[in-house]
Short mmCIF file of C-alpha atoms in Angstrom, two decimals:
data_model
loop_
_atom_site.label_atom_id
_atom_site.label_comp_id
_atom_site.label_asym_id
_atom_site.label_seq_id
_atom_site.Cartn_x
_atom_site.Cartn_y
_atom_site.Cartn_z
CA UNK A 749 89.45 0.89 -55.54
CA UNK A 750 88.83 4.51 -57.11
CA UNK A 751 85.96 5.62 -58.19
CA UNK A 752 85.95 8.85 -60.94
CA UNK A 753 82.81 11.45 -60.80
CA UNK A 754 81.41 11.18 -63.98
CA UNK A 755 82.21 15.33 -64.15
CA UNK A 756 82.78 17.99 -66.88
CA UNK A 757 86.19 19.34 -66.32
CA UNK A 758 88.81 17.88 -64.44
CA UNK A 759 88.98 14.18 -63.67
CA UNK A 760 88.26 13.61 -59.28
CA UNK A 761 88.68 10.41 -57.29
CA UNK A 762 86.77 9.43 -54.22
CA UNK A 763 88.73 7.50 -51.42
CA UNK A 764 85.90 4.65 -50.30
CA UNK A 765 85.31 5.44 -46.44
CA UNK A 766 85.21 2.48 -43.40
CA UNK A 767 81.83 3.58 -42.10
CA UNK A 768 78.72 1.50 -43.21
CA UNK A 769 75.04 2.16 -42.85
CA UNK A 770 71.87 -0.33 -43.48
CA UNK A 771 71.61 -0.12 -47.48
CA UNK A 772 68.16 2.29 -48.09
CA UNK A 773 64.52 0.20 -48.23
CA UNK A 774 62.91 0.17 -51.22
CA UNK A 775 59.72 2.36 -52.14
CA UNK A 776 56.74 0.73 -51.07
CA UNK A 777 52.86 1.08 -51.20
CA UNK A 778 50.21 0.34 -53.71
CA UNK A 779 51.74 2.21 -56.93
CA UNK A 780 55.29 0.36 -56.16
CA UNK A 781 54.34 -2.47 -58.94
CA UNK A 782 52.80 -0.18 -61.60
CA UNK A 783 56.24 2.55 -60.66
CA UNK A 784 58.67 -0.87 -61.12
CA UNK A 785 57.32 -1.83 -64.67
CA UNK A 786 57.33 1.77 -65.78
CA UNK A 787 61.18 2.32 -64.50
CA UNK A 788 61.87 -1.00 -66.40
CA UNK A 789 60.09 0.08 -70.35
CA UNK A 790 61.88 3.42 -70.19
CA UNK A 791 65.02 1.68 -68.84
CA UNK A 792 64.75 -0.51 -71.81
CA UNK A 793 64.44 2.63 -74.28
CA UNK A 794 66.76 5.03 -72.05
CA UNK A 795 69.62 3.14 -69.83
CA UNK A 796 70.03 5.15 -66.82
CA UNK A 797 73.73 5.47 -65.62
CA UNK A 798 75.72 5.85 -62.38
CA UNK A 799 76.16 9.61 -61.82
CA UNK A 800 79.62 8.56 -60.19
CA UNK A 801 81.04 5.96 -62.53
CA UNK A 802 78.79 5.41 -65.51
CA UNK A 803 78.51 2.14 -64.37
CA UNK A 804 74.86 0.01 -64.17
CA UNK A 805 72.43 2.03 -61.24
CA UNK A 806 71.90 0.07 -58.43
CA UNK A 807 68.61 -1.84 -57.67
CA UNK A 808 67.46 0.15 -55.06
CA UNK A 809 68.47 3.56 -56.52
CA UNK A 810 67.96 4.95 -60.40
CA UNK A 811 71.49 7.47 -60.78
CA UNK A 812 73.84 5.68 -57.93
CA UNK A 813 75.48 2.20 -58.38
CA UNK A 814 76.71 -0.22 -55.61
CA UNK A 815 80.51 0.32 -55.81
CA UNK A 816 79.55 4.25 -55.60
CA UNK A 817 77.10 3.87 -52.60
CA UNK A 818 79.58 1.88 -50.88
CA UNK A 819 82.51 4.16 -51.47
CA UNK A 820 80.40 7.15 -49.23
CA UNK A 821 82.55 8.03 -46.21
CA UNK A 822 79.27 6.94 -43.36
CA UNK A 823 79.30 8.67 -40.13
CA UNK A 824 79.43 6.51 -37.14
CA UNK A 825 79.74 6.22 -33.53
CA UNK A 826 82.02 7.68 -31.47
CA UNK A 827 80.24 10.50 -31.79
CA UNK A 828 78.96 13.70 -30.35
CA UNK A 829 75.69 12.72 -28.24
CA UNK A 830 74.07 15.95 -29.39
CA UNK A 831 75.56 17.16 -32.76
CA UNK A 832 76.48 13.80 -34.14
CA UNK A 833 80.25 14.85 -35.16
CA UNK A 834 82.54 11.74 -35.16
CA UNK A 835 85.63 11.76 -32.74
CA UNK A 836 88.64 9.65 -32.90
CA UNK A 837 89.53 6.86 -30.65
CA UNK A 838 86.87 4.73 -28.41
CA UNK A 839 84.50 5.93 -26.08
CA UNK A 840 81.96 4.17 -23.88
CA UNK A 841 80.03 6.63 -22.75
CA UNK A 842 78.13 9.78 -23.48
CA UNK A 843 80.42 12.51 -24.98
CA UNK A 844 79.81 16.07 -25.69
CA UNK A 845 82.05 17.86 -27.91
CA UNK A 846 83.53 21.10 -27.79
CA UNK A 847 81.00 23.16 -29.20
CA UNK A 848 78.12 21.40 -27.89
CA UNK A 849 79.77 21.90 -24.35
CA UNK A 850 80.20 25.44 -24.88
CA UNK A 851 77.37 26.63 -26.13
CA UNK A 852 73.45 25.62 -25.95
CA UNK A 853 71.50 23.91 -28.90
CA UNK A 854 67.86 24.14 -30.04
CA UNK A 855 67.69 20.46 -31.24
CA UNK A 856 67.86 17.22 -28.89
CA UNK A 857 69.91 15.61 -31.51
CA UNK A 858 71.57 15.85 -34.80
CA UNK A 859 72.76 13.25 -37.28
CA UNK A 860 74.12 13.33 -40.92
CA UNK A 861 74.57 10.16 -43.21
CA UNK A 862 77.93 10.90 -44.52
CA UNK A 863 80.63 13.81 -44.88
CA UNK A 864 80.31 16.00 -47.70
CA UNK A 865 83.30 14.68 -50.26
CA UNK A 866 83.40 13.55 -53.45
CA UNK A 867 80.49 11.66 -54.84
CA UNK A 868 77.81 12.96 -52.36
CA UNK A 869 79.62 16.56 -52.35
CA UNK A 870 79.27 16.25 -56.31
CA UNK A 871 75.12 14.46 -56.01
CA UNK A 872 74.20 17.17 -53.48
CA UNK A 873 75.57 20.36 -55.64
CA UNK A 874 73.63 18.78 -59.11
CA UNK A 875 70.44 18.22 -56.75
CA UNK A 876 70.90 22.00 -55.57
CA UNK A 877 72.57 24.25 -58.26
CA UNK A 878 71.98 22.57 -61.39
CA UNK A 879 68.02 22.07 -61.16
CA UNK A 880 69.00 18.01 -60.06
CA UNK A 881 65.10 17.13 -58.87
CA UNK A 882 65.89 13.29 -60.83
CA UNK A 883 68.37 12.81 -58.01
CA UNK A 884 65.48 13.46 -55.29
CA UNK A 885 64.83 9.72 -55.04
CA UNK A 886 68.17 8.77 -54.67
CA UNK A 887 69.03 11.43 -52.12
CA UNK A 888 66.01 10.58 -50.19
CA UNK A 889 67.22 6.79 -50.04
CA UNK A 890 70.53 8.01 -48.38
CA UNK A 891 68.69 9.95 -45.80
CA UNK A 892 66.65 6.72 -45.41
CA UNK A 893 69.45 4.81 -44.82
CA UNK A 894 70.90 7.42 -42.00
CA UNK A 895 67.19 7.32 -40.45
CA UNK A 896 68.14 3.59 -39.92
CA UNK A 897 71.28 3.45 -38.75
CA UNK A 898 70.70 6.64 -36.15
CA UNK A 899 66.74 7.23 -35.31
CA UNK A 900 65.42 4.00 -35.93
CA UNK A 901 64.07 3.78 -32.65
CA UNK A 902 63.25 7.03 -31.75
CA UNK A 903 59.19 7.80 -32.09
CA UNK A 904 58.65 10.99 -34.52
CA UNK A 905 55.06 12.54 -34.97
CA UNK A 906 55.79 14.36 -38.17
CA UNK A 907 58.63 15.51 -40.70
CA UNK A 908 60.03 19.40 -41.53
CA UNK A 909 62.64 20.81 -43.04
CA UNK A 910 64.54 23.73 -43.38
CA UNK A 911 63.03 26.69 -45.81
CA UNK A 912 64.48 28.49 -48.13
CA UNK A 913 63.82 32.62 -48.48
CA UNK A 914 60.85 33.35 -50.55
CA UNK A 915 63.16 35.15 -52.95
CA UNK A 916 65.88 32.11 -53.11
CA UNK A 917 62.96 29.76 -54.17
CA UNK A 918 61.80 31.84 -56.96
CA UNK A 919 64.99 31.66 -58.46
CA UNK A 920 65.46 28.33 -58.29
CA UNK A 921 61.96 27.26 -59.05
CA UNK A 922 62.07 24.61 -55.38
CA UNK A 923 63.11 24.18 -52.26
CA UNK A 924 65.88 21.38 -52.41
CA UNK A 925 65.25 20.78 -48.78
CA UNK A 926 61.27 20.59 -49.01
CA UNK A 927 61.80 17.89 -51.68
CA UNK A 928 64.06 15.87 -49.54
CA UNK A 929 61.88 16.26 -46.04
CA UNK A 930 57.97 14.85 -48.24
CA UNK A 931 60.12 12.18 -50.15
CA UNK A 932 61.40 10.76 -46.79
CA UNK A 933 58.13 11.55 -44.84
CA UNK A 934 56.26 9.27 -47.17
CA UNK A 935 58.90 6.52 -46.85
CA UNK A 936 58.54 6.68 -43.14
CA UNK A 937 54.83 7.07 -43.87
CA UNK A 938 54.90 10.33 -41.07
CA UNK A 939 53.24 13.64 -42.56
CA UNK A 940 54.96 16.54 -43.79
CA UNK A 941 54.06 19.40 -42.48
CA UNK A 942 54.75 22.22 -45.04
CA UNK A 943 55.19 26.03 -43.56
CA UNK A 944 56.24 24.71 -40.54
CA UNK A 945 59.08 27.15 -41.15
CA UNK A 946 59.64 30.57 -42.32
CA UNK A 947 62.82 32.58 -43.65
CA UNK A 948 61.81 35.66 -42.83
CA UNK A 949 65.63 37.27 -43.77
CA UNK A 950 67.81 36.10 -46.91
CA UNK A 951 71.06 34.79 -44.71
CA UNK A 952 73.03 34.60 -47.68
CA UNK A 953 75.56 32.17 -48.35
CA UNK A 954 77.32 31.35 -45.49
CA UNK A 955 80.60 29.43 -46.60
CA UNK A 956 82.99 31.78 -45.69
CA UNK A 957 81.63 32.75 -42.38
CA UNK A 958 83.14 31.36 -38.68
CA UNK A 959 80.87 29.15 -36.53
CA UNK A 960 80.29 32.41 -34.57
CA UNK A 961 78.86 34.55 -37.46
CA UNK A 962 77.21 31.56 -38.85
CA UNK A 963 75.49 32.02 -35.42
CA UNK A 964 75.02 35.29 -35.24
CA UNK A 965 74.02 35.43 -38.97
CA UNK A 966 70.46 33.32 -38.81
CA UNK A 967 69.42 34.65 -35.59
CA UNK A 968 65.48 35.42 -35.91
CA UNK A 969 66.19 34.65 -39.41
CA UNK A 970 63.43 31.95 -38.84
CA UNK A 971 59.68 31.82 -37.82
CA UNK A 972 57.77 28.97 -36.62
CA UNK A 973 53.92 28.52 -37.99
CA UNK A 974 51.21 25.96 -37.61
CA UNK A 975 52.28 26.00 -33.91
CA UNK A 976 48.71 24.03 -33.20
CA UNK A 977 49.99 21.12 -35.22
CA UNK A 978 53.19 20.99 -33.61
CA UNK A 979 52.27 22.04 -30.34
CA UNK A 980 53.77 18.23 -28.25
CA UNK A 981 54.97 16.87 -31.31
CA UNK A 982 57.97 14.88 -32.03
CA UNK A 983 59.92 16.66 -34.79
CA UNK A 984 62.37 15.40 -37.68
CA UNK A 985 63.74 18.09 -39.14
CA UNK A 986 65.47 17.72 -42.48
CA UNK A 987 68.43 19.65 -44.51
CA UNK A 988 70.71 18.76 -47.20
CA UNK A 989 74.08 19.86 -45.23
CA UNK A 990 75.22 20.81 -41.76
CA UNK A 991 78.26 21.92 -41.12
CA UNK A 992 78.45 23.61 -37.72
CA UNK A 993 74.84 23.24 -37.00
CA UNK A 994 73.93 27.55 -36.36
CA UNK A 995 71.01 26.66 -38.71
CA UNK A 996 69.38 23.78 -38.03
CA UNK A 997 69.93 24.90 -34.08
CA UNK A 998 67.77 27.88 -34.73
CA UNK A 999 65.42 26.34 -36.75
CA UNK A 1000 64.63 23.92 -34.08
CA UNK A 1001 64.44 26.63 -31.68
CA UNK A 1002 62.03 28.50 -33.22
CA UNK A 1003 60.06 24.62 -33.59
CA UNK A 1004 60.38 24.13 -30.00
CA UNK A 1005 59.15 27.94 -29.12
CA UNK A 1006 56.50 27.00 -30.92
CA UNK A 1007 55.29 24.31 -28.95
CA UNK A 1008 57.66 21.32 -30.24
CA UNK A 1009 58.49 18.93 -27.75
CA UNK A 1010 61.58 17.52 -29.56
CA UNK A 1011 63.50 18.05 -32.59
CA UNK A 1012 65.80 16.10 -34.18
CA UNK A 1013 67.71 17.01 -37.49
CA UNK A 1014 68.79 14.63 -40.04
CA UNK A 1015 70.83 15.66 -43.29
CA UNK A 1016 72.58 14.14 -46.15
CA UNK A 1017 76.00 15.39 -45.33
CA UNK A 1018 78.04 17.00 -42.73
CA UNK A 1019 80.68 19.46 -43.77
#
């Protein structure tokens, strides 16, 4: 099966990937009735389509059907213990990669719900770049989902996320992140603690940069406040993408100065 991004420009197909997570929980709580009835009139007056396909939304999401949500390419075990980057072949027993061997992390653990390709590549760049807050649900479903298949059991006190610079925000109008880390702190029903975080220095885009000056490029780009209300905590920290991890590894440094007594990161993608 191939699935076409329902894109502007030229036509892309998206290989469906092995891996398989729990499919994301529904919203609950008090408002979930009224919030179902009021989806369904304005369904009834506006149809809501796949962002992928164009095909009919799935139940549990408003822009992403089945087929789509299926297709993602999942990260699963073998993996990294630390960073969470899949490996090849079977392993039975604790395995650090490369970089995690080499060099020392801030965060305890790190996890991603699926690579960054296709579909999610394509829902993660409208959500960023192209003022995309309808997709926040959605997005925050998938990070449910990856909560699921990698944290479920781990106890977490409260939920952060990784800030934009003051100056990147006002141009956008949001923090992409921010709205990702309180839509997945109220499914988990942990708080959100806002301004737990600080850019102090506008990084810049790093895309073309090596793991190295990725590293070098956000260090003490980052303060930690509220340190009372995270001084012993258990921390999930939230991003959109990691690719070799320099960020969220000095966020959770700065967390953990700070009085954190663990951090782990969970983000949509890994690059």
């Amino acid at each position: 099966m191939n699935l076409v991004l329902n894109l502007k420009g030229p036509r892309r197909s998206l290989r469906p990937g092995s891996g398989r997570v729990p499919a994301p929980a529904p919203w609950t709580g008090p408002g979930a009735l009224l919030r179902s009835w009021w989806r369904t009139a304005l369904d009834l007056a506006y149809p809501r389509s796949c962002i992928g396909c164009g095909g009919i939304p799935k139940d549990d999401f408003q822009y992403l059907c089945g087929d789509c949500v299926s297709s993602l390419v999942y990260l699963a075990p073998p993996m990294s213990d630390q960073c969470g980057e899949p490996v090849e072949g079977r392993i039975d027993h604790r395995f650090a990669c490369h970089t995690c061997a080499a060099a020392s992390r801030g965060f305890d653990q790190a996890r991603s719900v699926a690579r960054h390709d296709g579909l999610l590549r394509h829902a993660i760049h409208q959500f960023k770049y192209r003022k995309g807050t309808w997709l926040r649900g959605d997005l925050a479903r998938l990070l449910h989902s990856g909560w699921t298949a990698h944290y479920e059991d781990e106890p977490v006190d409260l939920v952060t996320w990784v800030p934009l610079h003051p100056a990147r925000r006002r141009d956008r109008t949001y923090d992409q992140a921010g709205l990702l880390g309180t839509a997945l702190a109220r499914i988990l029903d942990r708080p959100a603690l806002r301004g737990a975080l600080v850019r102090v220095r506008d990084t810049g885009t790093q895309t073309s940069l090596t793991a190295g000056d990725r590293a070098s490029n956000v260090k003490d780009a980052f303060v930690a406040r509220k340190s009372g209300q995270l001084n012993g905590r258990r921390v999930l920290l939230v991003d959109d993408v990691m690719t070799t991890g320099a960020t969220v590894s000095e966020c959770a440094r700065c967390l953990k100065e700070a009085g954190a007594d663990r951090v782990l990161v969970l983000t949509l993608a890994r690059g």
